[in-house]
């Protein structure tokens, strides 16, 4: 009967057994399935800046190189999700690159808002690759009189 080594023992090499890195068949299958799923679902996380004014929450992100029709912004009263895809031009072969640091492919970001917003009054503006989303805060103190209709 073999003693199973802890993850710590495997990582630090505190054991000299050759079987330390054997993975059980079930674990291999799980890892392979996860790898396939990760490849299909891999997205970049969009970097954002978010601040508030007395009346609005302002969310900014850089979307240079992405057409406005390729950006999807979903807004709820307490959450914003931005999704899109930056398409790479394949006019240069891989061997001709010296540096490849730009992110190409799908990206997304979901942000929980610090306060509820008025979804109907939200605006998005793309100026020189900077996406600015203005989200008017919901005025919770606002009251209105409701008139009763007679039939």
Short mmCIF file of C-alpha atoms in Angstrom, two decimals:
data_model
loop_
_atom_site.label_atom_id
_atom_site.label_comp_id
_atom_site.label_asym_id
_atom_site.label_seq_id
_atom_site.Cartn_x
_atom_site.Cartn_y
_atom_site.Cartn_z
CA UNK A 1 0.00 0.00 0.00
CA UNK A 2 1.44 3.36 -1.07
CA UNK A 3 1.40 6.44 1.10
CA UNK A 4 -0.13 9.38 -0.73
CA UNK A 5 2.12 12.41 -0.64
CA UNK A 6 0.70 15.79 0.21
CA UNK A 7 0.73 18.57 -2.33
CA UNK A 8 3.36 20.32 -0.22
CA UNK A 9 5.62 17.25 -0.35
CA UNK A 10 5.20 17.03 -4.11
CA UNK A 11 5.93 20.73 -4.68
CA UNK A 12 8.92 20.98 -2.35
CA UNK A 13 10.42 17.63 -3.28
CA UNK A 14 10.64 16.60 0.36
CA UNK A 15 10.08 13.00 -0.74
CA UNK A 16 12.35 11.03 -3.08
CA UNK A 17 9.78 8.52 -4.31
CA UNK A 18 9.59 8.22 -8.09
CA UNK A 19 5.83 7.79 -7.89
CA UNK A 20 5.30 11.22 -6.30
CA UNK A 21 3.89 12.75 -9.45
CA UNK A 22 1.70 9.88 -10.54
CA UNK A 23 -1.82 11.03 -11.10
CA UNK A 24 -4.74 8.69 -10.75
CA UNK A 25 -6.74 8.05 -13.94
CA UNK A 26 -9.82 9.89 -12.61
CA UNK A 27 -7.71 12.98 -11.89
CA UNK A 28 -6.19 12.86 -15.41
CA UNK A 29 -9.64 12.76 -17.01
CA UNK A 30 -10.81 15.69 -14.86
CA UNK A 31 -7.73 17.73 -15.74
CA UNK A 32 -8.15 17.01 -19.46
CA UNK A 33 -11.81 18.05 -19.36
CA UNK A 34 -10.94 21.24 -17.47
CA UNK A 35 -8.22 22.04 -20.01
CA UNK A 36 -10.64 21.70 -22.89
CA UNK A 37 -13.21 23.89 -21.13
CA UNK A 38 -10.59 26.50 -20.25
CA UNK A 39 -9.49 26.75 -23.88
CA UNK A 40 -13.06 27.30 -25.05
CA UNK A 41 -14.00 29.79 -22.33
CA UNK A 42 -10.75 31.72 -22.01
CA UNK A 43 -11.37 35.46 -22.01
CA UNK A 44 -9.27 38.41 -21.10
CA UNK A 45 -10.43 40.54 -18.20
CA UNK A 46 -11.08 44.12 -19.18
CA UNK A 47 -9.31 46.69 -16.99
CA UNK A 48 -11.57 49.50 -15.75
CA UNK A 49 -11.58 52.72 -13.76
CA UNK A 50 -14.76 53.51 -11.83
CA UNK A 51 -15.53 56.65 -9.85
CA UNK A 52 -18.56 58.63 -8.76
CA UNK A 53 -19.81 62.16 -8.99
CA UNK A 54 -22.70 63.45 -6.86
CA UNK A 55 -25.19 62.23 -9.49
CA UNK A 56 -23.44 59.52 -11.55
CA UNK A 57 -21.17 56.51 -11.49
CA UNK A 58 -18.58 56.76 -14.25
CA UNK A 59 -16.95 53.64 -15.66
CA UNK A 60 -14.00 53.94 -18.08
CA UNK A 61 -12.13 51.30 -20.04
CA UNK A 62 -9.87 51.17 -23.09
CA UNK A 63 -11.38 49.41 -26.10
CA UNK A 64 -9.00 50.62 -28.82
CA UNK A 65 -9.19 48.48 -31.93
CA UNK A 66 -12.68 47.18 -31.16
CA UNK A 67 -15.60 48.29 -33.29
CA UNK A 68 -18.58 49.64 -31.30
CA UNK A 69 -20.84 46.96 -32.80
CA UNK A 70 -18.49 44.30 -31.36
CA UNK A 71 -19.01 45.55 -27.79
CA UNK A 72 -21.95 44.34 -25.72
CA UNK A 73 -22.86 46.29 -22.59
CA UNK A 74 -25.49 44.77 -20.29
CA UNK A 75 -26.76 46.91 -17.44
CA UNK A 76 -28.87 46.00 -14.43
CA UNK A 77 -29.68 48.29 -11.50
CA UNK A 78 -26.67 47.05 -9.54
CA UNK A 79 -24.33 45.51 -12.13
CA UNK A 80 -22.65 46.21 -15.47
CA UNK A 81 -21.17 43.62 -17.84
CA UNK A 82 -18.98 44.59 -20.80
CA UNK A 83 -18.11 41.93 -23.39
CA UNK A 84 -16.35 42.15 -26.69
CA UNK A 85 -13.74 40.76 -29.00
CA UNK A 86 -10.61 42.32 -30.43
CA UNK A 87 -9.85 40.72 -33.79
CA UNK A 88 -6.21 40.31 -34.84
CA UNK A 89 -5.10 41.02 -38.39
CA UNK A 90 -2.99 38.13 -39.60
CA UNK A 91 -0.94 40.15 -42.08
CA UNK A 92 2.36 39.40 -40.29
CA UNK A 93 3.76 35.92 -39.83
CA UNK A 94 4.74 34.80 -36.32
CA UNK A 95 8.45 34.56 -37.12
CA UNK A 96 8.60 38.29 -38.02
CA UNK A 97 7.52 39.50 -34.56
CA UNK A 98 10.02 40.85 -32.04
CA UNK A 99 7.38 41.51 -29.34
CA UNK A 100 3.78 40.34 -29.01
CA UNK A 101 2.20 41.93 -25.95
CA UNK A 102 -1.21 43.08 -27.13
CA UNK A 103 -4.25 41.07 -26.14
CA UNK A 104 -6.33 39.67 -28.99
CA UNK A 105 -9.54 37.75 -28.59
CA UNK A 106 -12.59 37.82 -26.37
CA UNK A 107 -12.72 39.94 -23.22
CA UNK A 108 -15.28 40.69 -20.57
CA UNK A 109 -15.75 42.34 -17.22
CA UNK A 110 -18.65 42.31 -14.77
CA UNK A 111 -18.73 44.99 -12.09
CA UNK A 112 -21.01 45.14 -9.08
CA UNK A 113 -22.03 48.75 -8.61
CA UNK A 114 -21.83 50.46 -5.21
CA UNK A 115 -25.33 51.87 -5.57
CA UNK A 116 -28.38 51.29 -7.76
CA UNK A 117 -28.55 53.16 -11.03
CA UNK A 118 -31.24 54.34 -13.45
CA UNK A 119 -30.82 51.87 -16.31
CA UNK A 120 -32.96 53.87 -18.74
CA UNK A 121 -30.80 57.00 -18.45
CA UNK A 122 -27.38 55.27 -18.83
CA UNK A 123 -25.11 56.41 -21.69
CA UNK A 124 -22.00 55.00 -23.36
CA UNK A 125 -19.51 57.02 -25.42
CA UNK A 126 -16.46 55.75 -27.29
CA UNK A 127 -13.94 58.52 -27.83
CA UNK A 128 -10.52 57.68 -29.32
CA UNK A 129 -10.63 54.13 -27.95
CA UNK A 130 -11.76 55.15 -24.45
CA UNK A 131 -15.20 53.78 -23.56
CA UNK A 132 -16.93 55.98 -20.99
CA UNK A 133 -20.17 54.72 -19.45
CA UNK A 134 -22.25 57.21 -17.45
CA UNK A 135 -24.64 55.55 -15.02
CA UNK A 136 -27.01 57.97 -13.27
CA UNK A 137 -27.51 57.08 -9.61
CA UNK A 138 -31.01 56.18 -8.59
CA UNK A 139 -32.43 58.83 -6.27
CA UNK A 140 -33.87 56.75 -3.46
CA UNK A 141 -35.19 59.83 -1.70
CA UNK A 142 -37.23 60.94 -4.68
CA UNK A 143 -40.92 60.76 -4.08
CA UNK A 144 -43.82 61.27 -6.38
CA UNK A 145 -47.55 61.54 -5.90
CA UNK A 146 -49.56 58.75 -7.40
CA UNK A 147 -52.91 59.80 -8.76
CA UNK A 148 -55.78 57.40 -8.56
CA UNK A 149 -57.67 56.85 -11.79
CA UNK A 150 -61.37 56.22 -11.73
CA UNK A 151 -63.08 53.92 -14.12
#
